[in-house]
Tab-separated table of C-alpha atoms in Angstrom:
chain	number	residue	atom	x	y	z
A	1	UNK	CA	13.053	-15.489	24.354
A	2	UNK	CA	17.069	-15.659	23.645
A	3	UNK	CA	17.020	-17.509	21.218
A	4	UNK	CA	17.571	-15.434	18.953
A	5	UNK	CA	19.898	-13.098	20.512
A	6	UNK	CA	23.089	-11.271	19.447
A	7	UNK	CA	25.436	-9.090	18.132
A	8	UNK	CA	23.449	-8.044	15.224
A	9	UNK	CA	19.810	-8.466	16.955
A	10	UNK	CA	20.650	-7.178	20.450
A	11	UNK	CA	18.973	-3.694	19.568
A	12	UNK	CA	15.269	-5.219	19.407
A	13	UNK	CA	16.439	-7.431	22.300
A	14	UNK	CA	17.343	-4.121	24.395
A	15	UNK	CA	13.745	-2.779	23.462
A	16	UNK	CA	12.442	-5.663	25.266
A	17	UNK	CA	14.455	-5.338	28.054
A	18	UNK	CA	13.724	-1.691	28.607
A	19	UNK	CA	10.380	-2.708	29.292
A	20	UNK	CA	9.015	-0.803	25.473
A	21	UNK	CA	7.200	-4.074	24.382
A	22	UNK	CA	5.991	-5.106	27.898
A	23	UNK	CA	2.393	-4.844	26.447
A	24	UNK	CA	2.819	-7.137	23.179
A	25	UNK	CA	0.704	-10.133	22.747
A	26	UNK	CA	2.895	-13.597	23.487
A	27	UNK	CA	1.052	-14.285	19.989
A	28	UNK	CA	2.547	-10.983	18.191
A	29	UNK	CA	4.901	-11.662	15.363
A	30	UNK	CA	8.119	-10.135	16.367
A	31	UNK	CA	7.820	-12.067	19.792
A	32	UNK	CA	7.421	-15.154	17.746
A	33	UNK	CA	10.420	-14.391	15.559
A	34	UNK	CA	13.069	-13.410	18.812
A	35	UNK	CA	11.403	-16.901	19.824
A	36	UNK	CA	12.452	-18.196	16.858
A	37	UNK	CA	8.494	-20.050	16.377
A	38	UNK	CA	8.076	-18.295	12.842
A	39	UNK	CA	8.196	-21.142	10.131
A	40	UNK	CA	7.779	-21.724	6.165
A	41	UNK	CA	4.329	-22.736	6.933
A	42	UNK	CA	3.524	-19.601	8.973
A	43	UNK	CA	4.682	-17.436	5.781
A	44	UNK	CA	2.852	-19.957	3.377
A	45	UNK	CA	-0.555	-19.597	5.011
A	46	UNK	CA	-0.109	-15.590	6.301
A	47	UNK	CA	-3.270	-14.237	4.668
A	48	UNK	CA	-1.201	-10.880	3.751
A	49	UNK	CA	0.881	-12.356	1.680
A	50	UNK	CA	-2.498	-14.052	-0.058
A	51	UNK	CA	-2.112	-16.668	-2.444
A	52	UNK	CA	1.351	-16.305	-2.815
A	53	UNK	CA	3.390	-19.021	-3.805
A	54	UNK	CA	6.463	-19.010	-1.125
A	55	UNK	CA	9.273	-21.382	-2.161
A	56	UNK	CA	10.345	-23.659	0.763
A	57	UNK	CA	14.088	-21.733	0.686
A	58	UNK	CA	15.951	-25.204	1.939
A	59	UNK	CA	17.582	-24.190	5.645
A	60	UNK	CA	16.384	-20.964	6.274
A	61	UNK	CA	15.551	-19.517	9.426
A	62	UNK	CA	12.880	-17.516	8.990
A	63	UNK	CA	12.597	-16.306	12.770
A	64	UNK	CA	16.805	-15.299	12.440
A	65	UNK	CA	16.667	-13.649	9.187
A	66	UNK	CA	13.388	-11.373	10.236
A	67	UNK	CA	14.709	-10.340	13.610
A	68	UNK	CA	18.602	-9.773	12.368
A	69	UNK	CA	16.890	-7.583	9.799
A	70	UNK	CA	14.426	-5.678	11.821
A	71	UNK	CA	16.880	-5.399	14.668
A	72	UNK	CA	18.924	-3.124	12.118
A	73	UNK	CA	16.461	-1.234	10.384
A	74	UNK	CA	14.804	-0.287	13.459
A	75	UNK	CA	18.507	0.774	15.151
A	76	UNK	CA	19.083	2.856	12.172
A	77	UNK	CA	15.674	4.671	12.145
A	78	UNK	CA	16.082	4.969	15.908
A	79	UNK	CA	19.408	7.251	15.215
A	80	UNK	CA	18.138	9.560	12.403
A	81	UNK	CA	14.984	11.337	13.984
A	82	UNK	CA	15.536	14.697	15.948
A	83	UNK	CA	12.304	13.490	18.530
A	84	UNK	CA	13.146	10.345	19.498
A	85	UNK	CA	10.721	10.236	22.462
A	86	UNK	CA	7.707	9.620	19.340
A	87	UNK	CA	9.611	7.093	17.468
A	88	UNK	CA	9.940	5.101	20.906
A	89	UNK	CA	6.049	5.749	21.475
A	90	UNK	CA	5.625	4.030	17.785
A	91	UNK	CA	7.459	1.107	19.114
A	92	UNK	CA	5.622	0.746	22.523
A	93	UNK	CA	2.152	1.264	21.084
A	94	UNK	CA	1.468	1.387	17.192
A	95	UNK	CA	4.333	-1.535	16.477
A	96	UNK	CA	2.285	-3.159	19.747
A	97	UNK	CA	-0.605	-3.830	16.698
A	98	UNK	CA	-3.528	-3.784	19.147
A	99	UNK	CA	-1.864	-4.990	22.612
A	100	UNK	CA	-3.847	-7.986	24.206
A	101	UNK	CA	-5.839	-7.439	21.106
A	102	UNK	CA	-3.038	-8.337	18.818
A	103	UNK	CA	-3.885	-7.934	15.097
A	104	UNK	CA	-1.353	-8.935	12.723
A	105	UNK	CA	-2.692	-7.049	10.137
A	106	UNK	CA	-1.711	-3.690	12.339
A	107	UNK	CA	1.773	-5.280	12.801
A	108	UNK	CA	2.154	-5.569	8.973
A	109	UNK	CA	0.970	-2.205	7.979
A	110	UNK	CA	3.365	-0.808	10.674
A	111	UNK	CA	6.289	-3.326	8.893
A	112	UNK	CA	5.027	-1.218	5.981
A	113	UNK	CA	6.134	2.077	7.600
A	114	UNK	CA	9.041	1.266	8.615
A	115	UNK	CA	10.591	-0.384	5.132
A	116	UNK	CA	9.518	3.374	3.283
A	117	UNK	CA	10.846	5.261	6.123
A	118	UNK	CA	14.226	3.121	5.910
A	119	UNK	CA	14.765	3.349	1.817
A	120	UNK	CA	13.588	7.049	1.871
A	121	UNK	CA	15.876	8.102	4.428
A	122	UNK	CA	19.081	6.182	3.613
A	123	UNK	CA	18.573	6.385	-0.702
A	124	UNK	CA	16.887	9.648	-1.702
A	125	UNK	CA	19.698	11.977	-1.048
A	126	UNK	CA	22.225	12.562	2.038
A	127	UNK	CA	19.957	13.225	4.730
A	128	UNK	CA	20.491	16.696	6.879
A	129	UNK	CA	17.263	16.091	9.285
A	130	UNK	CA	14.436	13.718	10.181
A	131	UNK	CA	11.528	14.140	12.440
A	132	UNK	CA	9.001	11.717	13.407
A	133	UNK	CA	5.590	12.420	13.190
A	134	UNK	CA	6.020	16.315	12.655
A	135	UNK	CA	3.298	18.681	13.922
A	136	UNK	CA	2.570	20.668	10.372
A	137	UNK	CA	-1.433	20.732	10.290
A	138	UNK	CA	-3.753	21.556	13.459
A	139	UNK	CA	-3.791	17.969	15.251
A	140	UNK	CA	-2.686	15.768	12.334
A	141	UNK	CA	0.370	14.857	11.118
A	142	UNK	CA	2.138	12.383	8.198
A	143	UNK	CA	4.709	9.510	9.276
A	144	UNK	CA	7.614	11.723	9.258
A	145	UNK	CA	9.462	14.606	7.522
A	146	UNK	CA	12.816	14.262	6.021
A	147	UNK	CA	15.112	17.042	5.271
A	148	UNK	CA	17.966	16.874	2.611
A	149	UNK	CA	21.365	18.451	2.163
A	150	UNK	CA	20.318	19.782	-1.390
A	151	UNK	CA	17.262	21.528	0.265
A	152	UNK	CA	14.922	18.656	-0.871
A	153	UNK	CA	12.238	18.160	1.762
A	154	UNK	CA	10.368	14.733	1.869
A	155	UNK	CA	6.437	14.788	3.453
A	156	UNK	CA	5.800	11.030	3.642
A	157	UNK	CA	2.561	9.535	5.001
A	158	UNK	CA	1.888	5.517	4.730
A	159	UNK	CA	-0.880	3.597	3.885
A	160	UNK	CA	-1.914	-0.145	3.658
A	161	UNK	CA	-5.096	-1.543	2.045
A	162	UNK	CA	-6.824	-4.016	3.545
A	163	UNK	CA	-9.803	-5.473	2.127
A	164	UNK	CA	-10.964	-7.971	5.089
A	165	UNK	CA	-12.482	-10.998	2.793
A	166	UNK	CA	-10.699	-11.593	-0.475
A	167	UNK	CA	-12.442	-12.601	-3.624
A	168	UNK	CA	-11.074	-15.798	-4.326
A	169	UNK	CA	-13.535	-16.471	-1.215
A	170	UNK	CA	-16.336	-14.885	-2.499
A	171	UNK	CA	-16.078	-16.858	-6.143
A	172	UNK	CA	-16.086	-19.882	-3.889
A	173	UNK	CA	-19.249	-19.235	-2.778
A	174	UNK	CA	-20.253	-18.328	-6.328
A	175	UNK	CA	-20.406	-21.112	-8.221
A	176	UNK	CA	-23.718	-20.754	-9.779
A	177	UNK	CA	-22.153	-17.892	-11.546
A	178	UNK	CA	-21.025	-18.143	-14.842
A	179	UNK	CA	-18.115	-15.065	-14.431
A	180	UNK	CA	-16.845	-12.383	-12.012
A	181	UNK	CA	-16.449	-8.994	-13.181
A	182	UNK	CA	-15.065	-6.146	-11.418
A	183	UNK	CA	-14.403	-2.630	-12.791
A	184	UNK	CA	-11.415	-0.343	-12.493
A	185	UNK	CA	-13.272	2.479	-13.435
A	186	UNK	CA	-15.648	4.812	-11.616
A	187	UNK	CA	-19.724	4.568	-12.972
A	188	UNK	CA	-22.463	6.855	-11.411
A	189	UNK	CA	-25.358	4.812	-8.844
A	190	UNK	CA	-27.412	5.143	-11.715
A	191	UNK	CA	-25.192	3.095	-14.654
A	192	UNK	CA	-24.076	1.161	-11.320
A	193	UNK	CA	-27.521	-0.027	-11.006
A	194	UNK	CA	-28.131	-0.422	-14.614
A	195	UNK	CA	-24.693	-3.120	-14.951
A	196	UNK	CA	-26.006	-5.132	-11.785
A	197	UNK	CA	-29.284	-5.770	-13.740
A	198	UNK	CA	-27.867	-6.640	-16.898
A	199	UNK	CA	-25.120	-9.019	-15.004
A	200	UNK	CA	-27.955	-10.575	-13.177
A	201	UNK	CA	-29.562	-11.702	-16.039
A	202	UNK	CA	-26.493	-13.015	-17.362
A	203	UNK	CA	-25.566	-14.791	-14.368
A	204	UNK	CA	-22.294	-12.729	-14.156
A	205	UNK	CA	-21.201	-11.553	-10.342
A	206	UNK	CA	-20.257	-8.237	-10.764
A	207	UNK	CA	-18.478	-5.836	-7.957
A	208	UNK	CA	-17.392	-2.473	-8.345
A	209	UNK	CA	-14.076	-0.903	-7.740
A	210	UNK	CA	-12.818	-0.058	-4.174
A	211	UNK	CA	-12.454	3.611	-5.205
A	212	UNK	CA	-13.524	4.868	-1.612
A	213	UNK	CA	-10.400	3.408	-0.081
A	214	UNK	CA	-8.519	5.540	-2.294
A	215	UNK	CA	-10.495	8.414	-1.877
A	216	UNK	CA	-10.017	8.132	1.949
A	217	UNK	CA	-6.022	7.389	2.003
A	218	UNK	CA	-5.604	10.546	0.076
A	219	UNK	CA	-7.570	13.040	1.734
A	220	UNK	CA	-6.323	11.530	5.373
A	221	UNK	CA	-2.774	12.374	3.868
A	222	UNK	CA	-3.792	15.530	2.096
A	223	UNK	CA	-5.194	16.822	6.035
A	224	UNK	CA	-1.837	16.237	6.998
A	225	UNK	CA	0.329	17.947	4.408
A	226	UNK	CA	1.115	21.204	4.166
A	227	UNK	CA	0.540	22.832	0.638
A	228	UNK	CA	3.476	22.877	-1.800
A	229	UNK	CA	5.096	25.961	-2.760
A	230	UNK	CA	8.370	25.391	-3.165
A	231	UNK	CA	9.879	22.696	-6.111
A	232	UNK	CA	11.761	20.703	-3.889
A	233	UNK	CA	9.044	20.154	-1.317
A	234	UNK	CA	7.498	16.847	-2.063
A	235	UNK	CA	3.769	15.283	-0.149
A	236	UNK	CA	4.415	11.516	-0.427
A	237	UNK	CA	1.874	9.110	-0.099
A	238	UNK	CA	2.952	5.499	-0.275
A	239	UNK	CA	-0.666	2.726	-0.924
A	240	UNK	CA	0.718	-0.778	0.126
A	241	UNK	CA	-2.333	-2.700	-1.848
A	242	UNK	CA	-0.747	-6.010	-0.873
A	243	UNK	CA	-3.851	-7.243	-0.249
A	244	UNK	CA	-4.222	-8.321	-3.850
A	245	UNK	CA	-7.431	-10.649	-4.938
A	246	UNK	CA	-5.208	-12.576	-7.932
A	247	UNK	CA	-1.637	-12.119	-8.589
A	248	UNK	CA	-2.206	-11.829	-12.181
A	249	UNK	CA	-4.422	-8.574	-11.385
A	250	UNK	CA	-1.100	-7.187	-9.972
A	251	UNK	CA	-1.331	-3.163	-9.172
A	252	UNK	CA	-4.327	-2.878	-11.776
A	253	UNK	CA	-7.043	-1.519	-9.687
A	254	UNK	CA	-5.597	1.185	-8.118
A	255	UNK	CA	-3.510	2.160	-11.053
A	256	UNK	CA	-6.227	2.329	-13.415
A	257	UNK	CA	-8.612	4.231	-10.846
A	258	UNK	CA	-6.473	6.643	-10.798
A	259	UNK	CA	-5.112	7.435	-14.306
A	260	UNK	CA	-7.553	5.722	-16.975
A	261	UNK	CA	-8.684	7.968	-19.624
A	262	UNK	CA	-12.187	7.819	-19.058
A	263	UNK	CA	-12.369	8.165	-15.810
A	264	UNK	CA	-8.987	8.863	-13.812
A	265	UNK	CA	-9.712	9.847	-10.084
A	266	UNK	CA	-6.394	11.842	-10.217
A	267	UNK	CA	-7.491	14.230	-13.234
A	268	UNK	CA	-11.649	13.851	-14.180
A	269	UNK	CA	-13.488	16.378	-12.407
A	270	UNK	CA	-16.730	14.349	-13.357
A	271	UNK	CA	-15.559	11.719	-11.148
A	272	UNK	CA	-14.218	13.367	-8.153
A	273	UNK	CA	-17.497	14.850	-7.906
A	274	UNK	CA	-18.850	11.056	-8.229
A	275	UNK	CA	-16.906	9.736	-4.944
A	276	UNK	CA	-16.777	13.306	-3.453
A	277	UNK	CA	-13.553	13.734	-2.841
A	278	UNK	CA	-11.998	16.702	-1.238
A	279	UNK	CA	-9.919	18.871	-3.972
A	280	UNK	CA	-7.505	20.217	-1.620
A	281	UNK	CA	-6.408	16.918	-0.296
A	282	UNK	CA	-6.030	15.923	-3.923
A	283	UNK	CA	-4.337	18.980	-4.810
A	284	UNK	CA	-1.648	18.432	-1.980
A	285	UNK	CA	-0.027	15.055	-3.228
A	286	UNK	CA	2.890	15.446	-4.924
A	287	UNK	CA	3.085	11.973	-6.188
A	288	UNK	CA	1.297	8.495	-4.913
A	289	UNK	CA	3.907	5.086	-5.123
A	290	UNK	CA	1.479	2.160	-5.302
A	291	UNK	CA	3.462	-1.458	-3.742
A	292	UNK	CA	2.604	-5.298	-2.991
A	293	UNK	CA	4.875	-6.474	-0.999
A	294	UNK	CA	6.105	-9.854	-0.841
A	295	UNK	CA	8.006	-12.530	0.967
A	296	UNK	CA	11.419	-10.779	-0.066
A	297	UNK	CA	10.012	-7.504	1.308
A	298	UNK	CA	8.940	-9.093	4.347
A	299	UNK	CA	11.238	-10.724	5.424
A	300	UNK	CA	14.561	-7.989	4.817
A	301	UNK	CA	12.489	-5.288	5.073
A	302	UNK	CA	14.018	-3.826	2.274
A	303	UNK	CA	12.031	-1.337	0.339
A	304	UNK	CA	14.404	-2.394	-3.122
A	305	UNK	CA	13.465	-5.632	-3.590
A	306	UNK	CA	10.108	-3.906	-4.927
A	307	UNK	CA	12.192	-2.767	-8.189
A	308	UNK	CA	13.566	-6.488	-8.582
A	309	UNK	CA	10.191	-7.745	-8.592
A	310	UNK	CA	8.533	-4.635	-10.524
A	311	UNK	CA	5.806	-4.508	-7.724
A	312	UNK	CA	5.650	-0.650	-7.520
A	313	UNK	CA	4.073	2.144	-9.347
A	314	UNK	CA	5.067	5.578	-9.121
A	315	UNK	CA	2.430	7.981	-9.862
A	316	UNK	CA	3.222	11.452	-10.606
A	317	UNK	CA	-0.020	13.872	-9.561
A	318	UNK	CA	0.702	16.186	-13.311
A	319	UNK	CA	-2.054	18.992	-11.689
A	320	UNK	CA	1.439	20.110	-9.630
A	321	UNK	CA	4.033	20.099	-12.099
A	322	UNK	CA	4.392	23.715	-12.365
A	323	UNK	CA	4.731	24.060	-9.019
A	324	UNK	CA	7.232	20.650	-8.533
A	325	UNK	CA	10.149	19.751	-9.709
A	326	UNK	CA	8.922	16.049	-10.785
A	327	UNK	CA	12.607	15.620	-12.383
A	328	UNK	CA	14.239	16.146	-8.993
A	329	UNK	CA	11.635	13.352	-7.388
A	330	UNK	CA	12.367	10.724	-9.954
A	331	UNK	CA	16.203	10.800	-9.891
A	332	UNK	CA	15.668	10.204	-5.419
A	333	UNK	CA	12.947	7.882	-5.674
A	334	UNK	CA	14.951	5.821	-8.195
A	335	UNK	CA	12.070	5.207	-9.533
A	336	UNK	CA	10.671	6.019	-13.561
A	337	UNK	CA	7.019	7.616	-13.091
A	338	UNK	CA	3.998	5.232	-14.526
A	339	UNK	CA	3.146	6.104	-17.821
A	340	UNK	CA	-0.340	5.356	-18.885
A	341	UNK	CA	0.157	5.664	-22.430
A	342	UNK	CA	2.626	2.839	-22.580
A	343	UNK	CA	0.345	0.248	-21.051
A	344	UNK	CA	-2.758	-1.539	-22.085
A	345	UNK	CA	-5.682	-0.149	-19.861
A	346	UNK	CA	-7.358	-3.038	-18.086
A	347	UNK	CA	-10.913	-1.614	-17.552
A	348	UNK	CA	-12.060	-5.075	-15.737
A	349	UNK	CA	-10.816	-7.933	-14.358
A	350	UNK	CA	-12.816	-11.221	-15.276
A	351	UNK	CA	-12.305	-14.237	-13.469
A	352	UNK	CA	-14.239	-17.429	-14.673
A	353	UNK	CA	-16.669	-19.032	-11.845
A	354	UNK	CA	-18.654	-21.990	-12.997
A	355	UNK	CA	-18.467	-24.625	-16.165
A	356	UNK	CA	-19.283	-22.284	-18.683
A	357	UNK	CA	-15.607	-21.773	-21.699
A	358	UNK	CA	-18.331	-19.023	-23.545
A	359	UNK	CA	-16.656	-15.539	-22.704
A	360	UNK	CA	-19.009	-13.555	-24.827
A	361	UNK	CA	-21.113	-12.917	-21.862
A	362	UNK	CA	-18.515	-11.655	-19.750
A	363	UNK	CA	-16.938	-9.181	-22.853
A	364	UNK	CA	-20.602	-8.066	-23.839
A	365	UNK	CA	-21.243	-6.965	-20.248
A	366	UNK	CA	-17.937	-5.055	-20.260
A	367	UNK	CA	-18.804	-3.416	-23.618
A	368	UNK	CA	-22.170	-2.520	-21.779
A	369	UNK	CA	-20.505	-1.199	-18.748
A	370	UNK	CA	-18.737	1.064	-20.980
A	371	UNK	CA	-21.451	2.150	-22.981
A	372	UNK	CA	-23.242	3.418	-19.908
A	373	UNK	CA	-20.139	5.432	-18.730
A	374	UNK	CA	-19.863	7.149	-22.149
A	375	UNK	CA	-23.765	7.674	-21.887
A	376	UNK	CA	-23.772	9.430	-18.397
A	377	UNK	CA	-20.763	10.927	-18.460
């Protein structure tokens, strides 16, 4: 368990020793790491980091380099916050990922936290007060609430995607199909029902978009913000959607759900009544930052390596900028909002299955697909 141990890692190391991670499983990852068991393979075949390609970095520690890092980070965020006594019950329970029922998947979206907590609090501004876990709504409350010396205050709630069984899994067992198609737009049960006939015939696999996890990451955050009424109060809600079916279909998905023309989840009252999604939630977010992260991220825990490997999105919700002062957010974030008219929209990802080079199929089904939307909408 020393392996690992010293001047710049003796803060995690003191955790452990105060008895705060007595409950972790002997096969969590941080246990692993002080250790010193984590490996290149172990990052190579980590299902979060999907098919990744992980260079073999030539005499790294991997075990070393985590712990130094997370041994700071979580020092530093252990000094800002006015209640300690919760940040210390995130590290004995929800940084725990599931006890004796370890899930690594917990341990990574709670990695997650931490790196947005860590950037926000030490990059958006000279910070005046923190509190973890703030009491602002009934019983619910976001990650933490960060007050600024300019009178900026920061609402930040964090969420991580994760899909359970990954496409490339599913085309595997879909070789008798010609294509896969899935949509990053939103289509009635009706149309929905219409495509999945017309793929069938084809012999195109079709699946729809995972709207619904959207829809329930923003009104869980949107139940624990208050409403803005003041410019310089911001409702953050950081997606982590590293759990990413193809690198090539990058932040797509949840980009396009939410700010395609035809039918953006953000703005198209057609489709919010589609999905059902509560208004006021909707209404509360200030902005949504959309992430992947990566072995970089991972590893340092450093939110910034997202802008040297353009894996973010900053989405700016436009229904509040009367009320916000989106200018003021940008310039803390660091971070240029997403601009939809600058980008190809990708309405569907197609992925090729079986033998077949024809692609008309696959672009007449699209073209279909649309058709329908246009027809019902």
């Amino acid at each position: 368990m020393e392996t690992n141990r010293n001047e710049l890692t003796e803060y995690v190391y003191s955790l452990y020793d105060r008895g705060l991670m007595s409950d972790y499983s002997n096969n969590h990852f941080l246990i692993k790491a002080m250790k010193g068991e984590l490996t290149y393979l172990y990052f190579q075949n980590n299902p979060y980091l999907g098919n990744r390609i992980i260079t073999n970095i030539s005499g790294m520690d991997f075990s070393s380099t985590f712990i130094c890092n997370f041994s700071i980070k979580m020092h530093y965020l252990s000094s800002i916050f006015v209640n300690k006594d919760k940040f210390e019950d995130f590290i004995k329970n929800q940084l725990a990922a599931g006890k004796e029922n370890y899930s690594e998947d917990q341990f990574f979206q709670a990695i997650s936290e931490i790196n947005v907590l860590q950037y926000l609090s030490l990059y958006s501004g000279k910070l005046k007060e923190a509190f973890y876990e703030p009491e602002l709504c009934d019983d619910t409350n976001p990650e933490a609430r960060f007050h600024f010396e300019n009178g900026m205050i920061f609402d930040i709630e964090v969420k991580t995607a994760n899909f359970g069984e990954v496409l490339e899994d599913k085309i595997k067992r879909s070789q008798d199909k010609d294509f896969l198609i899935k949509l990053n737009f939103v289509m009635s049960e009706e149309s929905k029902q219409s495509l999945k006939e017309y793929c069938d015939e084809k012999n195109i696999e079709l699946f729809f978009p995972r709207v619904l996890k959207l829809k329930d990451f923003i009104e869980s955050a949107g139940k624990k913000f208050e409403e803005i009424t003041d410019e310089k109060h911001f409702n953050l809600l950081f997606i982590n959607w590293t759990y990413i079916d193809y690198m090539e279909w990058r932040l797509n998905e949840p980009t396009f759900l939410l700010t395609n023309p035809i039918s953006a989840l953000l703005y198209n009252e057609n489709v919010q009544e589609i999905i059902g999604i509560d208004k006021k939630s909707l209404d509360k977010i200030s902005a949504i930052v959309l992430y992947r992260d990566n072995i970089d991220t991972l590893l340092s825990q450093d939110f910034r390596y997202h802008f040297a490997h353009q894996t973010f999105k900053l989405i700016l919700n436009e229904n509040l900028k009367s009320i916000n002062n989106f200018s003021l957010l940008c310039k803390a974030l660091g971070m240029n909002p997403y601009d939809a008219e600058s980008e190809a929209i990708s309405y569907a990802e197609c992925v090729k299955c079986g033998a077949s080079t024809d692609n008309q199929n696959a672009n007449n089904a699209l073209e279909f697909a649309l058709k329908l939307w246009q027809k019902n909408s």
